Structures are given as structure tokens and as C-alpha cells.
Tab-separated table of C-alpha atoms and ligand atoms in Angstrom:
chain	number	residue	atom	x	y	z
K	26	UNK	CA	-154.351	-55.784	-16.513
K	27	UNK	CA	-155.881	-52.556	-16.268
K	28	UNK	CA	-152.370	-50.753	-15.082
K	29	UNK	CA	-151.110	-52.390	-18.441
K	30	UNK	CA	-153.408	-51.845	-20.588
K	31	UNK	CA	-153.608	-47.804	-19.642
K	32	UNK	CA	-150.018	-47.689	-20.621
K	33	UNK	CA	-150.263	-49.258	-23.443
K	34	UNK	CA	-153.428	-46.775	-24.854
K	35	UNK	CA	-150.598	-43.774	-23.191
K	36	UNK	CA	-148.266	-45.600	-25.693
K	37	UNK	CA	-150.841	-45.292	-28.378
K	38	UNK	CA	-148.875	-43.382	-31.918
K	39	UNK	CA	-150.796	-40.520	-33.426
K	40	UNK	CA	-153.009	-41.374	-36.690
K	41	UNK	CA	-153.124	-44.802	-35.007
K	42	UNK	CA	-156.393	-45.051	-37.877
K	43	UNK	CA	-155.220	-43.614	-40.630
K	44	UNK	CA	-157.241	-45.042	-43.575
K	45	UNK	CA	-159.122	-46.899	-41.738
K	46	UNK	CA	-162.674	-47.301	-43.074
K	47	UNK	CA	-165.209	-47.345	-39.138
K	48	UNK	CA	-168.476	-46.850	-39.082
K	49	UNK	CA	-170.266	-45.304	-36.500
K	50	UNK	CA	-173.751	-45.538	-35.107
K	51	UNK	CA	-175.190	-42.286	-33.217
K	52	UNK	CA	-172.794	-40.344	-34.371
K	53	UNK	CA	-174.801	-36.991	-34.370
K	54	UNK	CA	-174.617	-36.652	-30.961
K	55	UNK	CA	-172.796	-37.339	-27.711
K	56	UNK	CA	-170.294	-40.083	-27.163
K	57	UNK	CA	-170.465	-41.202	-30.877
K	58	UNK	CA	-170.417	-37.440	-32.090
K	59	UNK	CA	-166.840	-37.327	-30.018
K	60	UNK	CA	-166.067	-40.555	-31.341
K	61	UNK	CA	-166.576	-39.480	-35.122
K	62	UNK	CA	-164.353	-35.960	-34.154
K	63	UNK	CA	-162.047	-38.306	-32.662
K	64	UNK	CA	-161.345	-41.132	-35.248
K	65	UNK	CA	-161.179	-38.380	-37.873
K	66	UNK	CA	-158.784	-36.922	-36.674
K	67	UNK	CA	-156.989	-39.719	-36.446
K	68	UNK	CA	-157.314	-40.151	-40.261
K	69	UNK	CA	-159.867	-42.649	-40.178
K	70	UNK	CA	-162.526	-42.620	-43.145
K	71	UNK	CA	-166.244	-42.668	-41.440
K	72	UNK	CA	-169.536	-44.200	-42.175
K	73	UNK	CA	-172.300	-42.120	-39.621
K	74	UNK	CA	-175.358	-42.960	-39.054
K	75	UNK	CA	-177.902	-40.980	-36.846
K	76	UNK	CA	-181.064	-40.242	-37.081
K	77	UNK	CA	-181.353	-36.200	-37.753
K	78	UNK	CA	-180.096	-35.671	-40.477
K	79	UNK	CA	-179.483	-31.609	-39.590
K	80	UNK	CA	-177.046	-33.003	-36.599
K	81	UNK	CA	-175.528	-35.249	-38.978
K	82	UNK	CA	-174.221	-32.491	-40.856
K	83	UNK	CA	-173.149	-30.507	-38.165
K	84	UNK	CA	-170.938	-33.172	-37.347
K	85	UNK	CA	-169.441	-33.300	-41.136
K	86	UNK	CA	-168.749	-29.738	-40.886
K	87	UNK	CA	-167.100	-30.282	-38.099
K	88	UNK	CA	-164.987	-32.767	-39.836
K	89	UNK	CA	-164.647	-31.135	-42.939
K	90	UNK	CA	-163.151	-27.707	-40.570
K	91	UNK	CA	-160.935	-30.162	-38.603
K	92	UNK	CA	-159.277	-32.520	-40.515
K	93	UNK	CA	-158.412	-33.747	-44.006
K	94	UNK	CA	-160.926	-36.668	-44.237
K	95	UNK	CA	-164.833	-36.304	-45.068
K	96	UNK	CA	-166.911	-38.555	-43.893
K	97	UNK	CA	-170.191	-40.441	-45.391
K	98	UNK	CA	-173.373	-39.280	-43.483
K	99	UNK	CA	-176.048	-41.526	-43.850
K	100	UNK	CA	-179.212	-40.467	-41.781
K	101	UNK	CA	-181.463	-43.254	-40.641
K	102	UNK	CA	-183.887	-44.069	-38.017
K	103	UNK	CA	-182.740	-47.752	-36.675
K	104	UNK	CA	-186.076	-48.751	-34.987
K	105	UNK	CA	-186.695	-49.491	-38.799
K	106	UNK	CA	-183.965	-51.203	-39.719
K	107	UNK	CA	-184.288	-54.712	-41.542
K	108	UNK	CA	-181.601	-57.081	-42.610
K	109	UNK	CA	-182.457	-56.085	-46.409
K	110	UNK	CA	-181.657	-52.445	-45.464
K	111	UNK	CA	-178.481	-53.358	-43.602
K	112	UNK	CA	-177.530	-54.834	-46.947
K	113	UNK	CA	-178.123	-52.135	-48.932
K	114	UNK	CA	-175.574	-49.839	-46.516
K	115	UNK	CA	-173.241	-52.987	-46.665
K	116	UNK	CA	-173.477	-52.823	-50.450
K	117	UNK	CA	-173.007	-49.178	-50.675
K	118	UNK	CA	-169.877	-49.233	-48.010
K	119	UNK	CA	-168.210	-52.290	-49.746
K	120	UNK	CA	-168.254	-50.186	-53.711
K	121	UNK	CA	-167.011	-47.177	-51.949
K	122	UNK	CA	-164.143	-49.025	-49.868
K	123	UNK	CA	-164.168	-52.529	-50.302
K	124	UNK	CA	-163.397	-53.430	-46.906
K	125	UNK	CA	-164.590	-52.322	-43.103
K	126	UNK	CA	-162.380	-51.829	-40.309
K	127	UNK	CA	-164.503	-51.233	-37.799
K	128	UNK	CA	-167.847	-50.652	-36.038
K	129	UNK	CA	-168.863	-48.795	-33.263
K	130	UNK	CA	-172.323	-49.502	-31.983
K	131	UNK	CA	-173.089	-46.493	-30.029
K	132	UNK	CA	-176.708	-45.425	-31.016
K	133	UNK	CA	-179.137	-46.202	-28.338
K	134	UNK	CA	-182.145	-45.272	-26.702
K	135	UNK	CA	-183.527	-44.701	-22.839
K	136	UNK	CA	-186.842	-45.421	-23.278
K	137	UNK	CA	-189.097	-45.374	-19.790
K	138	UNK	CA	-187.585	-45.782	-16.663
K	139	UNK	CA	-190.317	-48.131	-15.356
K	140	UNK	CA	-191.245	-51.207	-13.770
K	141	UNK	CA	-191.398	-54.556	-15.774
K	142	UNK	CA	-194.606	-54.834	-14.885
K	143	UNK	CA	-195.771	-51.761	-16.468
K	144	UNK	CA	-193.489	-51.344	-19.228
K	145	UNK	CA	-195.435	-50.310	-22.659
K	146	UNK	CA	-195.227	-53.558	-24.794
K	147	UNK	CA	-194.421	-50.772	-28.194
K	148	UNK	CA	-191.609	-48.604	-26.264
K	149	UNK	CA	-190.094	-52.273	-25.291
K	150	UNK	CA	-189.634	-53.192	-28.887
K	151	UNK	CA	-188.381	-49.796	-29.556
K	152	UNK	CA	-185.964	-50.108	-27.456
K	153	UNK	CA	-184.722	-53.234	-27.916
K	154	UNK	CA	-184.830	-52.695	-32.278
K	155	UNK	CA	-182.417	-49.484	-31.945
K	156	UNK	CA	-180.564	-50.948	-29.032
K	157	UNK	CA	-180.211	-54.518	-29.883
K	158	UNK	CA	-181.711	-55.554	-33.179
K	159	UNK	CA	-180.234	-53.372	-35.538
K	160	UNK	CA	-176.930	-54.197	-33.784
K	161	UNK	CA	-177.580	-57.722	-35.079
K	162	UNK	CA	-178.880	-56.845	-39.003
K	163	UNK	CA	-175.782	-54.380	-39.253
K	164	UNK	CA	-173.605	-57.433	-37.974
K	165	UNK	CA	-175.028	-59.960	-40.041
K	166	UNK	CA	-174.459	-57.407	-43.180
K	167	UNK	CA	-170.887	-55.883	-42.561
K	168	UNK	CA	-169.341	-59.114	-41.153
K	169	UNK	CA	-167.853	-60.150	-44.939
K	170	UNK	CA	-166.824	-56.422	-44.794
K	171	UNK	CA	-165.092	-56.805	-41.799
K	172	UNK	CA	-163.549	-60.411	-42.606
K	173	UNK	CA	-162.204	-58.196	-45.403
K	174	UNK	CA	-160.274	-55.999	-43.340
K	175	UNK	CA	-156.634	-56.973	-41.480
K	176	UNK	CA	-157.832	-55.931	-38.106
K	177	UNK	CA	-161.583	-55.743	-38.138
K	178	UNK	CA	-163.026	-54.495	-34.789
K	179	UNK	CA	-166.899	-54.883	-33.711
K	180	UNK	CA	-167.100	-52.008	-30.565
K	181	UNK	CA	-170.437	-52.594	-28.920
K	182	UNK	CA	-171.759	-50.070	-26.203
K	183	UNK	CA	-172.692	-51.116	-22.967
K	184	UNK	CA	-174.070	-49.953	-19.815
K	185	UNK	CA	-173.335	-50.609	-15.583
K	186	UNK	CA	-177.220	-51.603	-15.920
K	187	UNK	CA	-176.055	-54.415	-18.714
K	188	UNK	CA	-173.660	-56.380	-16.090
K	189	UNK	CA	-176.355	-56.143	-12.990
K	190	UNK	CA	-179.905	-55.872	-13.090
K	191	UNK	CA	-181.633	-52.555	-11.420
K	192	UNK	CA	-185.162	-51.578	-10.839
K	193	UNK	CA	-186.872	-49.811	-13.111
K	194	UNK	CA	-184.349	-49.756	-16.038
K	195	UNK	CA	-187.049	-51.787	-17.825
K	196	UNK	CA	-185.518	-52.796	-22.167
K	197	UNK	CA	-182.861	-50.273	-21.790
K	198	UNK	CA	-181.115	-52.617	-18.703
K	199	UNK	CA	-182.331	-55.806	-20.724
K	200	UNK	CA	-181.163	-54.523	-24.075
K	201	UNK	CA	-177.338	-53.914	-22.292
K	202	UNK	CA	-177.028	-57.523	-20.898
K	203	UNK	CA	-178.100	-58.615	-24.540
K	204	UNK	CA	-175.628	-56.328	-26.238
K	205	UNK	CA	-172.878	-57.892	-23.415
K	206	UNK	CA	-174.122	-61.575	-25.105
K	207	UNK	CA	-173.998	-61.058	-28.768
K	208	UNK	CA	-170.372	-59.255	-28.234
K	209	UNK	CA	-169.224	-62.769	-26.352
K	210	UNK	CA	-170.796	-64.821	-28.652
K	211	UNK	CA	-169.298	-63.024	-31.477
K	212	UNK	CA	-165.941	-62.990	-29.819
K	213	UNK	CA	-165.798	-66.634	-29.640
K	214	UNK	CA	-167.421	-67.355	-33.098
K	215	UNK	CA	-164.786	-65.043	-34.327
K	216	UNK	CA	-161.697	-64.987	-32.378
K	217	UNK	CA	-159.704	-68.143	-33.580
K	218	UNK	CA	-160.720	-67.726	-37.344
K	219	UNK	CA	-160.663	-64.421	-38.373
K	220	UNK	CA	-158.890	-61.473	-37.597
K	221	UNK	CA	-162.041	-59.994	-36.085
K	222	UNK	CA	-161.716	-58.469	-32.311
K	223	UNK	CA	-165.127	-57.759	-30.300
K	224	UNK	CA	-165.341	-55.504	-27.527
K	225	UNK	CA	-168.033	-53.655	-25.146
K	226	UNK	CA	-167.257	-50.515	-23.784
K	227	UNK	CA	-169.617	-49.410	-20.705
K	228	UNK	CA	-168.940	-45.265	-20.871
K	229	UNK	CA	-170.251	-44.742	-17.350
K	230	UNK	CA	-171.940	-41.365	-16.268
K	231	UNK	CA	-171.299	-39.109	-19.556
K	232	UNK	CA	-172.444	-35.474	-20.236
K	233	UNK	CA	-174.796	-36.220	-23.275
K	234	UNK	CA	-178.553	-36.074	-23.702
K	235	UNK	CA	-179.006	-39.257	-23.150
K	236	UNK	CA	-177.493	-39.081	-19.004
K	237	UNK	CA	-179.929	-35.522	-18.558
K	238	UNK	CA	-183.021	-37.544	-19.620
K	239	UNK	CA	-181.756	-40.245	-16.872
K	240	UNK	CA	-180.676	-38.016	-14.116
K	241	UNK	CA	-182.443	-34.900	-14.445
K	242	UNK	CA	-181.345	-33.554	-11.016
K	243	UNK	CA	-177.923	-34.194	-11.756
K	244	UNK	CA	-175.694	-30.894	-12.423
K	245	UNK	CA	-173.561	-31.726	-16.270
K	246	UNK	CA	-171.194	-30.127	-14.987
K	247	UNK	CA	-170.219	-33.068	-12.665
K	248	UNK	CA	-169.842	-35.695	-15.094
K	249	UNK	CA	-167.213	-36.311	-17.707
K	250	UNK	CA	-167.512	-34.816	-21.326
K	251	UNK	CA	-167.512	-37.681	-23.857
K	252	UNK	CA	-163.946	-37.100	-25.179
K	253	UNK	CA	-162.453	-38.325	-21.853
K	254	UNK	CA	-162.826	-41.850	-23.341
K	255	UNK	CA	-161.932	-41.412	-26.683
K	256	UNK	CA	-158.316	-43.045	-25.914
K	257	UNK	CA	-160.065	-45.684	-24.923
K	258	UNK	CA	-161.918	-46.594	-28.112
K	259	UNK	CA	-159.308	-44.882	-30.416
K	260	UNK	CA	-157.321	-48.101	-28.719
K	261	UNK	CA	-159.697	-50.571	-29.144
K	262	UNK	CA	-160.057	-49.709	-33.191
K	263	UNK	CA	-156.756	-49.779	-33.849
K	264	UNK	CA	-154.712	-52.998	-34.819
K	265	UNK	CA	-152.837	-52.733	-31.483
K	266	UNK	CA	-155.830	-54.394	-29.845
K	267	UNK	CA	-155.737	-57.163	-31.968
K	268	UNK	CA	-153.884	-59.862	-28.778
K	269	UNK	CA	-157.265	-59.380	-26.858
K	270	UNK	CA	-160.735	-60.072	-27.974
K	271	UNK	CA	-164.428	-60.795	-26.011
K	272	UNK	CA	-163.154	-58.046	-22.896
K	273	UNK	CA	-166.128	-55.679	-21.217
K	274	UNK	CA	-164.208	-52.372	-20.658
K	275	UNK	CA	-165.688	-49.758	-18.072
K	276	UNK	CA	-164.355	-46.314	-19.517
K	277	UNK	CA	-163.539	-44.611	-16.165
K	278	UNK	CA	-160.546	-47.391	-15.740
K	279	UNK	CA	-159.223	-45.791	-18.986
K	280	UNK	CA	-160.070	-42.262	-19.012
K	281	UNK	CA	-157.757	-39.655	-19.799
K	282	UNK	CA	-157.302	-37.355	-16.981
V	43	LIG	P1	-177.205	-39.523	-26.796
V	43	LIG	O1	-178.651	-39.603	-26.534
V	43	LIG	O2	-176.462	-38.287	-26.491
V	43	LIG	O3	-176.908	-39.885	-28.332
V	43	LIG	C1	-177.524	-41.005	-28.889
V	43	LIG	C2	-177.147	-41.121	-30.330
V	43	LIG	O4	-177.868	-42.243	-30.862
V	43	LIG	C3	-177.542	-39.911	-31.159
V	43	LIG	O5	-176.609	-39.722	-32.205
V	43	LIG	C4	-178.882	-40.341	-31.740
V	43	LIG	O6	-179.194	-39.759	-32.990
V	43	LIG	C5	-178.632	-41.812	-31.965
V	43	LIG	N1	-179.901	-42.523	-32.061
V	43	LIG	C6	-180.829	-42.693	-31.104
V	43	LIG	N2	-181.879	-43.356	-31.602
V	43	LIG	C7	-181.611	-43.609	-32.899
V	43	LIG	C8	-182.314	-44.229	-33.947
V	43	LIG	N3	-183.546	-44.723	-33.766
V	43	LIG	N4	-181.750	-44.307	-35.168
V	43	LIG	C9	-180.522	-43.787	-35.386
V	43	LIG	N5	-179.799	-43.169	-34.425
V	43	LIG	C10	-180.345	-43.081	-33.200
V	43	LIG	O7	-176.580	-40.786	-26.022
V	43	LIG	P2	-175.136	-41.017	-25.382
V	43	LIG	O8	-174.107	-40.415	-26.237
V	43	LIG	O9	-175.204	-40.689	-23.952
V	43	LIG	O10	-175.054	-42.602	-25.460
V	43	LIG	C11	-174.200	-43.295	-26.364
V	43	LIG	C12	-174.118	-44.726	-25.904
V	43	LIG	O11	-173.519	-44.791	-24.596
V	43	LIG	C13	-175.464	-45.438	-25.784
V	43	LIG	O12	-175.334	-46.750	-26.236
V	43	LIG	C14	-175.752	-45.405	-24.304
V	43	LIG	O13	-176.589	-46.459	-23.917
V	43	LIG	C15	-174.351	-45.560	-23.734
V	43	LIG	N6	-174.192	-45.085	-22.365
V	43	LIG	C16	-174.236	-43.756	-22.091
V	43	LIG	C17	-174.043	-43.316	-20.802
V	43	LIG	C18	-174.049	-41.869	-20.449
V	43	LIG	O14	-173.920	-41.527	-19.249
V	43	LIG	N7	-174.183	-40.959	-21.384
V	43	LIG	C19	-173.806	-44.259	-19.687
V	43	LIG	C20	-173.766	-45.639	-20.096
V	43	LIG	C21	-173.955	-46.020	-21.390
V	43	LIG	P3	-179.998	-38.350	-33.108
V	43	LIG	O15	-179.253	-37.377	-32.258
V	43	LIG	O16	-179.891	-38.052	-34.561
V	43	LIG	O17	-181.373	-38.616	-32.620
């Protein structure tokens, strides 16, 4: 499947989103920053969300320099997020377009890298609100948004420490596996009646913040840059994914080379 599936992203046309309407969580940095640079140029029409709003705009002048769509920048901090906010962004999205094509869940957090046993009950719920919970309230909110759309695709993010369990990954690690269930869940709820595809996509070792916090030691220069993967996703939004639904990608299968 794999063999197939790379030639078929390979096969992928250019402006494979063109007016599509994705929005994007943790856009103002790392993997979703490449994400939004990606999906704009591929015409799409973005909703980011991020939590600085001074990166935020970086990013739309970015956008605004390097293609001819300008995105919506909406700053927010997602620890906070309730259902009632969601709603509110839902509300705003569906005057503006009318429709969503897609999500990317991409905003996360590290959090501690310690035992269970110690793990700070507040950083836990952090963790597992920006992680996991908003996740949920954005789903719940944008899902008659989505139904809306031809080919509406929920992209969750995922992690090697979402699939197996290892010491002293503490909510980040839990947070992943629950990300992995409420994409599965969704897929099935979703995949016979509505045109609705789910996905997770675990990046693997990227150069971002987030991997220097988590391997200090570790020189950047080994690891991949962010875009690497963007055929990957770019795939996954697109209505050329629509025949699969509920699959766990690992990036590095996909990666352009
Ligand atoms: P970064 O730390 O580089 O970027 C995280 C993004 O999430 C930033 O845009 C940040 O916003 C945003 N964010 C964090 N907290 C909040 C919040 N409370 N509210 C709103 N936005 C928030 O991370 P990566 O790019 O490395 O990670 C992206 C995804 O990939 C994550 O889900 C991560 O778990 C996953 N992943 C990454 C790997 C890697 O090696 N990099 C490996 C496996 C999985 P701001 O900059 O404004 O604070």
C-alpha cells in the first residue's frame, strides 16, 4: 500500500486545493507553519490559529509575499478553549465561507518529560486541553462545516509515542494514543454517511521547536525540515484521498526526498 500510495501523492496535480477553505491549528510555527506556506500555495484559503499573535503574522506575510491567497489569522491560546468559543470561530468561518474543507490539528504541546508518578496534576490538563480537548470542541463545532463541504478532511497529528507507550512521555504520550482514538472513532462515525475522511499523520523526528525541547543533544541539522512532508498532507486534504478513510500515516514512508 505504501509503494501505491507514494505514487499516487508523486501523481498529485498542482493547486490540488485551490479554493479550498482548511484550517490550521499551530500554524505559527513548525510543521503547521510549513503546512499553511504549503496549502497556500496550493490556492487553498486558510483559517490559522496559534497562539502568538506576532508569529501569526509573520506567517501571513509570508503568504501575502508568496502567493495570491490571504489567509485569516486568528490568535488564540487553546488550553482555554470551550465548546462556546469553538462556536464562535465556527460561526465566524461559516459567514465568511459557508463551508470547511478541511482541518489540520497540528498545535500541540510537550509538556514534562516525566514519570506518571510524578507528573504535575496542572501541566497534565494542559497538555491534554491543547493536545486533545480542543481537538474535540473544534470537532464538535466545524463538523456541520465540514458535512458542508464535498470532500471534508479531519487531519489529526500524531506521534510514534501515540501507537506504543514509552517511559517518561507522561500526557504528551497519553494525549497521542487519544488523538489516534477520536480520529478512528470519527472515521467510522463518519465514513459511510458523509463525505468526511479522517486521518492521523505521525511526522516523526522534525526540525521544529517542539523536537529541540525533546532532544536537546540532538544536532537540527540531522533531522528533516518540516516541508519534507508536506506532499504527504497536501495529499491527504485533497479530494483524491477521498477512497481511504480511518489510516495512521507515519510521514517518513511518504517523504519527499
Ligand atoms: P512546534 O512547537 O514547533 O509548534 C507548535 C505549534 O502549536 C505552534 O504554532 C504553537 O503556537 C502552537 N501551539 C502550542 N500551544 C498552543 C496553544 N496553547 N494554543 C494555540 N497554539 C498552540 O511543534 P511541531 O511543529 O514540532 O509539532 C507539530 C505537531 O507535530 C504536534 O502535534 C507534535 O506533537 C507533532 N509531532 C512533532 C514531531 C517533531 O519531531 N517535531 C514528532 C512527532 C509529532 P505558538 O508558536 O504561537 O506558541
Amino acid at each position: 500500500m505504501t509503494q501505491q500510495l507514494k505514487s499516487r501523492i508523486d501523481a498529485l496535480p498542482e493547486q490540488s486545493l485551490r479554493d479550498k477553505v482548511i484550517l490550521i491549528t499551530g500554524a505559527s510555527d513548525g510543521i503547521g507553519k510549513a503546512a499553511a506556506l504549503d496549502f497556500a500555495a496550493q490556492g487553498a484559503h486558510l483559517i490559522l490559529i496559534g497562539r502568538s499573535q506576532e508569529k501569526l503574522e509573520a506567517v501571513y506575510d509570508e503568504i501575502e509575499r508568496s502567493s495570491d491567497t490571504r489567509p485569516i489569522i486568528f490568535p488564540y491560546d487553546l488550553n482555554t478553549l470551550s465548546l462556546e468559543v469553538a462556536r464562535e470561530m465556527a460561526y465566524a468561518i461559516e459567514q465568511e465561507y459557508g463551508r470547511l474543507d478541511g482541518v489540520l490539528f497540528n498545535a500541540s504541546i510537550l509538556g514534562s518529560k516525566m514519570s506518571i508518578a510524578q507528573y504535575p496534576e496542572q501541566e497534565w490538563m494542559d497538555v491534554m486541553n491543547v493536545n486533545l480537548n480542543s481537538s474535540f470542541y473544534l470537532t464538535r463545532a466545524l463538523l456541520p462545516l465540514l458535512e458542508a463541504s464535498e470532500h471534508g478532511r479531519i487531519l489529526f497529528t500524531s506521534s510514534s509515542v501515540g501507537r506504543k507507550g514509552r517511559a517518561y512521555w507522561g500526557a504528551y504520550a497519553v494525549s497521542k494514543f487519544a488523538t489516534e482514538g477520536l480520529m478512528q472513532t470519527l472515521a467510522d462515525e463518519l465514513g459511510n454517511t458523509t463525505n468526511i475522511r479522517t486521518f492521523a499523520v505521525n511526522p516523526g523526528g522534525t526540525r521544529t521547536n517542539m523536537r529541540t525541547s525533546a532532544y536537546p543533544g540532538e544536532n537540527p541539522a540531522d533531522v528533516p525540515e518540516p516541508s519534507i512532508h508536506m506532499p504527504l498532507y497536501r495529499f491527504l486534504m485533497s479530494s483524491q484521498s477521498a477512497d481511504l478513510n480511518g489510516n495512521s500515516f507515519d510521514a517518513k514512508d511518504f517523504s519527499a526526498s
